[in-house]
PDB file of C-alpha atoms in Angstrom:
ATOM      1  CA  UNK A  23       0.000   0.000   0.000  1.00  0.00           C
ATOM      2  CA  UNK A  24       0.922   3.241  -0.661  1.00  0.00           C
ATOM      3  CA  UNK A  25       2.216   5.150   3.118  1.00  0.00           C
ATOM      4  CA  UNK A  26       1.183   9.135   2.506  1.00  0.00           C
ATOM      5  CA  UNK A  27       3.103  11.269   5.317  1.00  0.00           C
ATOM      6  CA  UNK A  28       2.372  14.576   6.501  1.00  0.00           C
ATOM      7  CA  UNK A  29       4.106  16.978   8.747  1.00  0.00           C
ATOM      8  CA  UNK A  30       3.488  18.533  10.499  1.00  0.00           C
ATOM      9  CA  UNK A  31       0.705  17.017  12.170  1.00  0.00           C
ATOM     10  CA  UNK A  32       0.206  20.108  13.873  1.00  0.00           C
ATOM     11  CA  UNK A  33       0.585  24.078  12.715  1.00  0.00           C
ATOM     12  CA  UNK A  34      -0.304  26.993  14.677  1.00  0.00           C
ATOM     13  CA  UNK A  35      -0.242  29.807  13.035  1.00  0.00           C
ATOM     14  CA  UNK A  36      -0.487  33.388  13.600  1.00  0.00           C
ATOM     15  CA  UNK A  37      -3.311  35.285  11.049  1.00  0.00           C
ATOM     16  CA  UNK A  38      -1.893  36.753   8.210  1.00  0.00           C
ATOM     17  CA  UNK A  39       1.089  34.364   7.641  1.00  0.00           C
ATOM     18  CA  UNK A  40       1.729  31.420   5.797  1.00  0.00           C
ATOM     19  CA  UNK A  41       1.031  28.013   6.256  1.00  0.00           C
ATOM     20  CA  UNK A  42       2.636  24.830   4.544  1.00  0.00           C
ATOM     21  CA  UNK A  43       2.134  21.236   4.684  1.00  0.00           C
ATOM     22  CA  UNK A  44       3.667  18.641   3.379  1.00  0.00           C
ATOM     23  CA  UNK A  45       2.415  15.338   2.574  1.00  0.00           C
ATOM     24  CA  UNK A  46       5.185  12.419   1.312  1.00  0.00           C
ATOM     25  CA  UNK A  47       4.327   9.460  -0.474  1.00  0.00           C
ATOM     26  CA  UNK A  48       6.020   5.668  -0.462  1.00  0.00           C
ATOM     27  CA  UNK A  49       5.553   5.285  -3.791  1.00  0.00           C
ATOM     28  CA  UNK A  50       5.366   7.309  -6.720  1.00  0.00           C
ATOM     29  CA  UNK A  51       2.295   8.879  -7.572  1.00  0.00           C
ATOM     30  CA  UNK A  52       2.193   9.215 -11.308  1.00  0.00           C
ATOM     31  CA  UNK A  53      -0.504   6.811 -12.850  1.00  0.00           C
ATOM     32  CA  UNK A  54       0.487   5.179 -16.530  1.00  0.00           C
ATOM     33  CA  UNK A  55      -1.973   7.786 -18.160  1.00  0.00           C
ATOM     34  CA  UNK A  56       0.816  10.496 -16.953  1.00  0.00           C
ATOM     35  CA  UNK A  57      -1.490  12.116 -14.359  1.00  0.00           C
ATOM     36  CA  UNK A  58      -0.921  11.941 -10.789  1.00  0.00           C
ATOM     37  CA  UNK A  59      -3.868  11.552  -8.899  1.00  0.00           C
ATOM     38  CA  UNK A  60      -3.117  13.726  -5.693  1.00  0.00           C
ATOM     39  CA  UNK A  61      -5.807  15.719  -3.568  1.00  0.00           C
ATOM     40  CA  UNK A  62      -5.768  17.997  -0.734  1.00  0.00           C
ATOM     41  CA  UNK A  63      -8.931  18.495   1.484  1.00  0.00           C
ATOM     42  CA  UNK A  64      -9.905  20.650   4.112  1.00  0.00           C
ATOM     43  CA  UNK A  65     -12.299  19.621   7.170  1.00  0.00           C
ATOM     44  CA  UNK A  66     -13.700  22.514   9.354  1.00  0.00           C
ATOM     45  CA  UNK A  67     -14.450  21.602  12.488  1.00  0.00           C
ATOM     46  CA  UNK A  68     -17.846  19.898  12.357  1.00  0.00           C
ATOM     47  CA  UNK A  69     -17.881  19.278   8.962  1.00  0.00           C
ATOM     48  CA  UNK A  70     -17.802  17.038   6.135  1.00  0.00           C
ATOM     49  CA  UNK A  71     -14.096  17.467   4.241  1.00  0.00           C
ATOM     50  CA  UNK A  72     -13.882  19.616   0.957  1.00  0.00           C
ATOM     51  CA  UNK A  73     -12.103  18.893  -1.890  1.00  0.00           C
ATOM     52  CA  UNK A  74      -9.552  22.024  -2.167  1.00  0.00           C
ATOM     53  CA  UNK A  75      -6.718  21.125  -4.698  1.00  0.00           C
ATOM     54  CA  UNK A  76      -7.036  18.334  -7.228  1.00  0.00           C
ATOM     55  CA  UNK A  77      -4.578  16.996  -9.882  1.00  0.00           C
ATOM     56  CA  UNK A  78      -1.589  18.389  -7.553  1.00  0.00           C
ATOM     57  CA  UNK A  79      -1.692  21.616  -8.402  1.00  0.00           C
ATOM     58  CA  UNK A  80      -5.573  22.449  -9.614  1.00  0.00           C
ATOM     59  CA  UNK A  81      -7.682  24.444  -7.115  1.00  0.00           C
ATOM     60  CA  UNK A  82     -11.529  23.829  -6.804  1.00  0.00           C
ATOM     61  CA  UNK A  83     -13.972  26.464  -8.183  1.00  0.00           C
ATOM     62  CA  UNK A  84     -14.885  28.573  -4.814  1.00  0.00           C
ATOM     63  CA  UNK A  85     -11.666  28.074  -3.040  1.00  0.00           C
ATOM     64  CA  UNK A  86      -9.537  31.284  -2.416  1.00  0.00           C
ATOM     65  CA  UNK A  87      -6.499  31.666  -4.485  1.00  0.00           C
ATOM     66  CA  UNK A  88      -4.550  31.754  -1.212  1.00  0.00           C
ATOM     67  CA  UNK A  89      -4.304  28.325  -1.653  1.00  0.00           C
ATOM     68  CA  UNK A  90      -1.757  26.485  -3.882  1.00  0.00           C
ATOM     69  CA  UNK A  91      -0.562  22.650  -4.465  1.00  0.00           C
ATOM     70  CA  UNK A  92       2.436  21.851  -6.064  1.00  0.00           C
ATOM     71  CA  UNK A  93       5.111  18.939  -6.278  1.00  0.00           C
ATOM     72  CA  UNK A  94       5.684  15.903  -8.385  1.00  0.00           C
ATOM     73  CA  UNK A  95       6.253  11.988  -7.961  1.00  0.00           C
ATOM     74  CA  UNK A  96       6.231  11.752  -4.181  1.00  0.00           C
ATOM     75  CA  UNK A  97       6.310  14.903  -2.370  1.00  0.00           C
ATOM     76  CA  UNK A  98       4.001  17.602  -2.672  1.00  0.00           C
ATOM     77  CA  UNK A  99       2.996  20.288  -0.602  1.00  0.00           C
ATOM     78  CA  UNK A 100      -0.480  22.736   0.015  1.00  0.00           C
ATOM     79  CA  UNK A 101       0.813  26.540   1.267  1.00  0.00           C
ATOM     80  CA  UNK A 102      -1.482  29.209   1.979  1.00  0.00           C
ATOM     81  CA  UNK A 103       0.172  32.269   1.361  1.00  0.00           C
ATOM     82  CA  UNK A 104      -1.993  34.411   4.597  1.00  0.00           C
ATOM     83  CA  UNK A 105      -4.007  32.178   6.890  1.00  0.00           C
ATOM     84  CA  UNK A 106      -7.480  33.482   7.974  1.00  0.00           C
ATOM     85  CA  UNK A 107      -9.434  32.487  10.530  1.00  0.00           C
ATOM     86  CA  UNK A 108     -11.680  30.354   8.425  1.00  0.00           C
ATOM     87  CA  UNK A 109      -8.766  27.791   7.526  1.00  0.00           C
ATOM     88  CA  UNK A 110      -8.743  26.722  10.924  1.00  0.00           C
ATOM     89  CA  UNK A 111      -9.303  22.432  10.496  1.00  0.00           C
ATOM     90  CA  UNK A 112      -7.169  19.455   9.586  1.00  0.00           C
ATOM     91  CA  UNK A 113      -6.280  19.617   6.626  1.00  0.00           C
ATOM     92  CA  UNK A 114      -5.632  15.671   3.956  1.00  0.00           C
ATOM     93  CA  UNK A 115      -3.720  14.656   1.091  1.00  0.00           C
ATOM     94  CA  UNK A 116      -5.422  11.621  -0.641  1.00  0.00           C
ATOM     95  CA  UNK A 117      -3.718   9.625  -3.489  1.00  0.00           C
ATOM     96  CA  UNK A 118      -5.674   7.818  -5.769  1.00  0.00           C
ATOM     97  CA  UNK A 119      -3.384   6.321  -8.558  1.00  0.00           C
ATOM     98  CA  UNK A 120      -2.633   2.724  -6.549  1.00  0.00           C
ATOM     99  CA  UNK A 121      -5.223   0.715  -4.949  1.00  0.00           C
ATOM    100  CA  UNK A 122      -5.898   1.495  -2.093  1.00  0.00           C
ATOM    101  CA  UNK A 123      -6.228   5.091  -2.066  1.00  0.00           C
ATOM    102  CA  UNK A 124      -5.320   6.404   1.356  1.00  0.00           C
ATOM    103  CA  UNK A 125      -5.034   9.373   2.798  1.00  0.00           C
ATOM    104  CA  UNK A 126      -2.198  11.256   4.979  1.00  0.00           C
ATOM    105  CA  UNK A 127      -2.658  11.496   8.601  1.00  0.00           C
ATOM    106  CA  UNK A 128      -3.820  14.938   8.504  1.00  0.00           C
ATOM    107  CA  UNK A 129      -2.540  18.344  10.000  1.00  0.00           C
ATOM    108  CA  UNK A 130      -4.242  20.017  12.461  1.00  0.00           C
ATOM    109  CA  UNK A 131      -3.903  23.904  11.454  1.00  0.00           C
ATOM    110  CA  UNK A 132      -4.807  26.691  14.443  1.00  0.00           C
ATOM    111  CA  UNK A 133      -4.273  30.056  15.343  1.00  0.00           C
ATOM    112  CA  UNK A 134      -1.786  31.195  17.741  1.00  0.00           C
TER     113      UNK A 134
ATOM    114  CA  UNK B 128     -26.257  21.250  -7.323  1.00  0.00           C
ATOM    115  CA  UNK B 129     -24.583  18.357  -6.353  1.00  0.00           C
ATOM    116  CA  UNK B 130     -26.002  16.877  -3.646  1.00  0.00           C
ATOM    117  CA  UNK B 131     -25.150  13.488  -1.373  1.00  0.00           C
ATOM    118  CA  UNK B 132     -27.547  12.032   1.463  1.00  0.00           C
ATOM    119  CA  UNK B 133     -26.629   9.661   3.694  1.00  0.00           C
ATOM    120  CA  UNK B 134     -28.752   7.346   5.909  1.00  0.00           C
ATOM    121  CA  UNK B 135     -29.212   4.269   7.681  1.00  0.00           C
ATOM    122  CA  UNK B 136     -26.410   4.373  10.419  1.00  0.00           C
ATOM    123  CA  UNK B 137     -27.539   4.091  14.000  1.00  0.00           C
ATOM    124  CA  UNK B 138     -26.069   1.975  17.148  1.00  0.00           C
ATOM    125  CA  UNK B 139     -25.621  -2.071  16.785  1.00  0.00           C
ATOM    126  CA  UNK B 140     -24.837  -4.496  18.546  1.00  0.00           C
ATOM    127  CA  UNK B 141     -21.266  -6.322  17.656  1.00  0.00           C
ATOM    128  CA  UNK B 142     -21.447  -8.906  14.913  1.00  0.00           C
ATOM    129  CA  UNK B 143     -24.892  -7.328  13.886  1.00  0.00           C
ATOM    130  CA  UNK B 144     -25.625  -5.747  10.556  1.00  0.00           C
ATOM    131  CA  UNK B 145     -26.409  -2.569   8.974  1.00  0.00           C
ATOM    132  CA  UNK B 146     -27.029  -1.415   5.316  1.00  0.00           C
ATOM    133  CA  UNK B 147     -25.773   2.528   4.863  1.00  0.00           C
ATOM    134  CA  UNK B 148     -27.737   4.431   1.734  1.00  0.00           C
ATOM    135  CA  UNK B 149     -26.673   7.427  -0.350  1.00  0.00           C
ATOM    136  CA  UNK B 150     -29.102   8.999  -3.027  1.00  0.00           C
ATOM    137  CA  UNK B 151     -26.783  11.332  -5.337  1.00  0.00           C
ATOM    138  CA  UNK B 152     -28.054  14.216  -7.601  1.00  0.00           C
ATOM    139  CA  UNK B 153     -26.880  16.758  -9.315  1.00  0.00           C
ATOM    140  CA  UNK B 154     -24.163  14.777 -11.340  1.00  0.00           C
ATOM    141  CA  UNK B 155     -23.992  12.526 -13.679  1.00  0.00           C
ATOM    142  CA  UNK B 156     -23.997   9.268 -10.928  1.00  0.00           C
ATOM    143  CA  UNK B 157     -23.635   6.337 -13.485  1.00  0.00           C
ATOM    144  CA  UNK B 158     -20.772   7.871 -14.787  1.00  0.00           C
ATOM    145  CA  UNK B 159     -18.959   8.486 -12.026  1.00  0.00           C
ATOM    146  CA  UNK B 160     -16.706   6.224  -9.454  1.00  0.00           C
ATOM    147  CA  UNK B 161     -18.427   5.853  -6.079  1.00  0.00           C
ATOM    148  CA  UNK B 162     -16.098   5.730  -2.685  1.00  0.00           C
ATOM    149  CA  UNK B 163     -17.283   5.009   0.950  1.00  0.00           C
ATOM    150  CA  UNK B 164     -15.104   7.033   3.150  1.00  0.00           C
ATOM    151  CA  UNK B 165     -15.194   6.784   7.202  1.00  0.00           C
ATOM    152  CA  UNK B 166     -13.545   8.660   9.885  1.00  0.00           C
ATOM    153  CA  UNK B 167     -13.760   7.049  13.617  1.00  0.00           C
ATOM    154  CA  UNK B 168     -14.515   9.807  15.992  1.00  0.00           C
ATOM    155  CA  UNK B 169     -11.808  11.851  16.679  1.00  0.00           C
ATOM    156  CA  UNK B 170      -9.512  10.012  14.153  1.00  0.00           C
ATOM    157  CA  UNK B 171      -8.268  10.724  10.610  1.00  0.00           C
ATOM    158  CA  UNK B 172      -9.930   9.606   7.182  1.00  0.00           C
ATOM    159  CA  UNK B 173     -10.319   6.377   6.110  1.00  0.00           C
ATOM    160  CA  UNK B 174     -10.451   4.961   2.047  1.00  0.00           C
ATOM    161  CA  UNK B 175     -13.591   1.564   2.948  1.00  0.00           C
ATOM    162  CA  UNK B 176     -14.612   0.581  -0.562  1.00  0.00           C
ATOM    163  CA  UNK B 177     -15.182   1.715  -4.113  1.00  0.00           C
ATOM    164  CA  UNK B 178     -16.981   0.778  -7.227  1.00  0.00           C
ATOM    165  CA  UNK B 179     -16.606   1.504 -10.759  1.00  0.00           C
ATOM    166  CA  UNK B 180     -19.745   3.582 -12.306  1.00  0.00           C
ATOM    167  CA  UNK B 181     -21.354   0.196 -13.678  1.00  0.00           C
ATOM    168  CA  UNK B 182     -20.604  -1.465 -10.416  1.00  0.00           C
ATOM    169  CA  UNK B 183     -18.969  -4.246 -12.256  1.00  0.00           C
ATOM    170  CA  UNK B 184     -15.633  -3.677 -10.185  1.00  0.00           C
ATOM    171  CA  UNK B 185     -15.400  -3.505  -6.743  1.00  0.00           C
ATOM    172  CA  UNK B 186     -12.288  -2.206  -3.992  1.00  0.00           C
ATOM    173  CA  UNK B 187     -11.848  -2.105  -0.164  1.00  0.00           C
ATOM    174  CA  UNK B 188      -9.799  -1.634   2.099  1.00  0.00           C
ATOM    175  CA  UNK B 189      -8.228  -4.955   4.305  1.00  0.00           C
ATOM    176  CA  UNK B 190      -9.609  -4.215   7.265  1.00  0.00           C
ATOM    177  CA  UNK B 191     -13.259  -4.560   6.204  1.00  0.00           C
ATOM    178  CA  UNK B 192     -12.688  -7.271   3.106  1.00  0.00           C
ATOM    179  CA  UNK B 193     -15.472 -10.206   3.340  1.00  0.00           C
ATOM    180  CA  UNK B 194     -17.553  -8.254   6.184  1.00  0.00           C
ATOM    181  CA  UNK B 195     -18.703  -5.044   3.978  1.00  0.00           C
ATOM    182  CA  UNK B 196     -20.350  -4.817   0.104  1.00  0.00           C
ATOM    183  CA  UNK B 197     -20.200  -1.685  -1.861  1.00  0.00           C
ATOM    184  CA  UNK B 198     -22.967  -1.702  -4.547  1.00  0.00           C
ATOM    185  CA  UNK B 199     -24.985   0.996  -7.083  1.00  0.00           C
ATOM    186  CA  UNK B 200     -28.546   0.896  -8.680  1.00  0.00           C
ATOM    187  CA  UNK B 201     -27.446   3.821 -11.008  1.00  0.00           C
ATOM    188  CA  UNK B 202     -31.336   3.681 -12.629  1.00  0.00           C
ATOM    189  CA  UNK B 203     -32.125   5.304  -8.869  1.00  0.00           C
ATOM    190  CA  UNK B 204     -29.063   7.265  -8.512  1.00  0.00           C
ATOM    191  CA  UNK B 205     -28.030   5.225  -5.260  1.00  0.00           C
ATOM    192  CA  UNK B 206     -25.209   3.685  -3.665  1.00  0.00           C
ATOM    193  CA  UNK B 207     -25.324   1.333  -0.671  1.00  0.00           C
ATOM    194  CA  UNK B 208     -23.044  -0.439   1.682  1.00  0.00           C
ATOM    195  CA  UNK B 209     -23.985  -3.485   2.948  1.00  0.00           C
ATOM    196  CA  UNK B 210     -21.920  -3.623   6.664  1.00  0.00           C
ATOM    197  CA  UNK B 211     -22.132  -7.417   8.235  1.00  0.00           C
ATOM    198  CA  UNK B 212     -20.011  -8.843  11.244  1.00  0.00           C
ATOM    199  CA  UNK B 213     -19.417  -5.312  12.759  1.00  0.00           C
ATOM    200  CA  UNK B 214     -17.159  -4.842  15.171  1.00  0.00           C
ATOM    201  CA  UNK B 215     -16.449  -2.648  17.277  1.00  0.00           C
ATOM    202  CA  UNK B 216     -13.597  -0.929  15.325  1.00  0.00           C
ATOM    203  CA  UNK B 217     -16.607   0.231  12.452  1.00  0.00           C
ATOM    204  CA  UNK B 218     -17.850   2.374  14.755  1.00  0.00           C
ATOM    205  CA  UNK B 219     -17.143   5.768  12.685  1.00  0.00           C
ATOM    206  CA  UNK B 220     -18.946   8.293  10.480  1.00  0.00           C
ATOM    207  CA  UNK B 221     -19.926   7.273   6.529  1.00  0.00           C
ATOM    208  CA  UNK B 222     -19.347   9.570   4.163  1.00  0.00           C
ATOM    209  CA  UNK B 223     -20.427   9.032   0.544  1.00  0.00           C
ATOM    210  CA  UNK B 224     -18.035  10.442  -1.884  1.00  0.00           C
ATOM    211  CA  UNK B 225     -18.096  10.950  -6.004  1.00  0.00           C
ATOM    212  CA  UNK B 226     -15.433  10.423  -7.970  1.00  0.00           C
ATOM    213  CA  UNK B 227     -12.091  12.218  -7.246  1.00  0.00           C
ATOM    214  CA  UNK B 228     -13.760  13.082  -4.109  1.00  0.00           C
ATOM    215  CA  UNK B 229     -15.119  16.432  -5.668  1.00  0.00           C
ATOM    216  CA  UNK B 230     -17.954  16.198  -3.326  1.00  0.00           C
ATOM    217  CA  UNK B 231     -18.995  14.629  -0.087  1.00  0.00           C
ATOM    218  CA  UNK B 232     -22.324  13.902   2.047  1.00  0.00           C
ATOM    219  CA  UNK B 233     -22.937  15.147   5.492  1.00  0.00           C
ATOM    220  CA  UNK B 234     -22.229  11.340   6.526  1.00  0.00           C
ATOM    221  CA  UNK B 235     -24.050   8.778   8.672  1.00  0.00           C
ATOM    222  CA  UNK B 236     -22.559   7.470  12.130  1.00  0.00           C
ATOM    223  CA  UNK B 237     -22.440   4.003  13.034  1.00  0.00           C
ATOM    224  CA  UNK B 238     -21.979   3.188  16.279  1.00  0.00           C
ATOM    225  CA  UNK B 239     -20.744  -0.647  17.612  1.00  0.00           C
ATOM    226  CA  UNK B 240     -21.508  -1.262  21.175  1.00  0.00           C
ATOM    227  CA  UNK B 241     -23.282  -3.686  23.080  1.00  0.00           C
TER     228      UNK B 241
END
């Protein structure tokens, strides 16, 4: 199976600054079609998760342009360039080019 | 709008059974890759099963292989998961998620206790 690792698992930080996580895979992501199949989500607390980034690097219609994927065969990262107080959650990265997809761990983001 | 609902979760006893629902709209279900996705409570994500948009192929994770069936009726836009021998390790909130997990329900919990 395919081991995704994040860190951190936990990020407090202040408003107005950036945030990045990174998420490491075991194996390389890139499926035979060329893509690689690697998501970030958010979950507020309470909530169901939301898709945020897709494809790497692709960012959902609705979500602020604060937020940016990037990275390539196994390590990627999600960085929002000034936190708000609505990012507050745990934040996922999800493969889905090997069966079984998993997910990362997740990484708790708060406010200091 | 895309829309996923969730229901039939509730509290069973261990080794009973349960059968979670999902009615999609909004997309076009019978083309699109189905995923169950569960979080125990205060724990992280977890991948449970998948099915291919004619249902023909089927996925899931180890933990819950033999015990739990993933299956579609895409002429009612549903998708089902059939949850036998539960233990107490289910116990968790259901989420129903399309395909590249664009969207998600607001998820059913099912709770294992005696």
């Amino acid at each position: 199976d395919v081991v995704m690792t994040q860190s951190p698992l936990s990020l407090p930080v202040t408003l107005g600054q950036p945030a990045s996580i990174s998420c490491r895979s075991s194996q390389s992501l890139v499926y035979i079609d060329g893509n690689t199949y690697l998501v970030w989500f958010q979950q507020r607390p309470g909530q169901s998760p939301r898709r945020l980034i897709y494809d790497v690097s692709k960012r959902d219609s609705g979500v602020p342009e604060r937020f940016s994927g990037s990275g390539s065969g196994t390590d990627f990262t999600l960085k929002i360039s000034r936190v708000e107080a609505e990012d507050v959650g745990v934040y996922y990265c999800w493969q889905y080019t090997q069966w079984p997809h998993t997910f990362g761990q997740g990484t708790k983001l708060e406010i200091k | 709008e895309v829309q996923l609902v969730e229901w039939g979760g509730g509290l069973v006893q261990p080794g009973g059974s349960l059968r979670l629902s999902c009615a999609a709209s909004g997309f076009n279900f019978s083309a699109s890759w189905m995923t169950w996705v569960r979080q125990a409570p205060g724990k992280g994500l977890e991948w449970a099963a998948h099915i291919s948009p004619d249902g023909g192929k089927t996925y899931y994770v180890d933990s819950v292989k033999g015990r739990i069936t993933i299956s579609r009726d895409n002429a009612v836009n549903s998708l089902y998961l059939q949850m036998n021998s539960l233990r107490t390790e289910d116990t968790a909130v259901y989420y129903c998620v399309n395909q590249g997990g664009m969207d998600w329900g607001q998820g059913t919990l099912v709770t294992v206790s005696s």
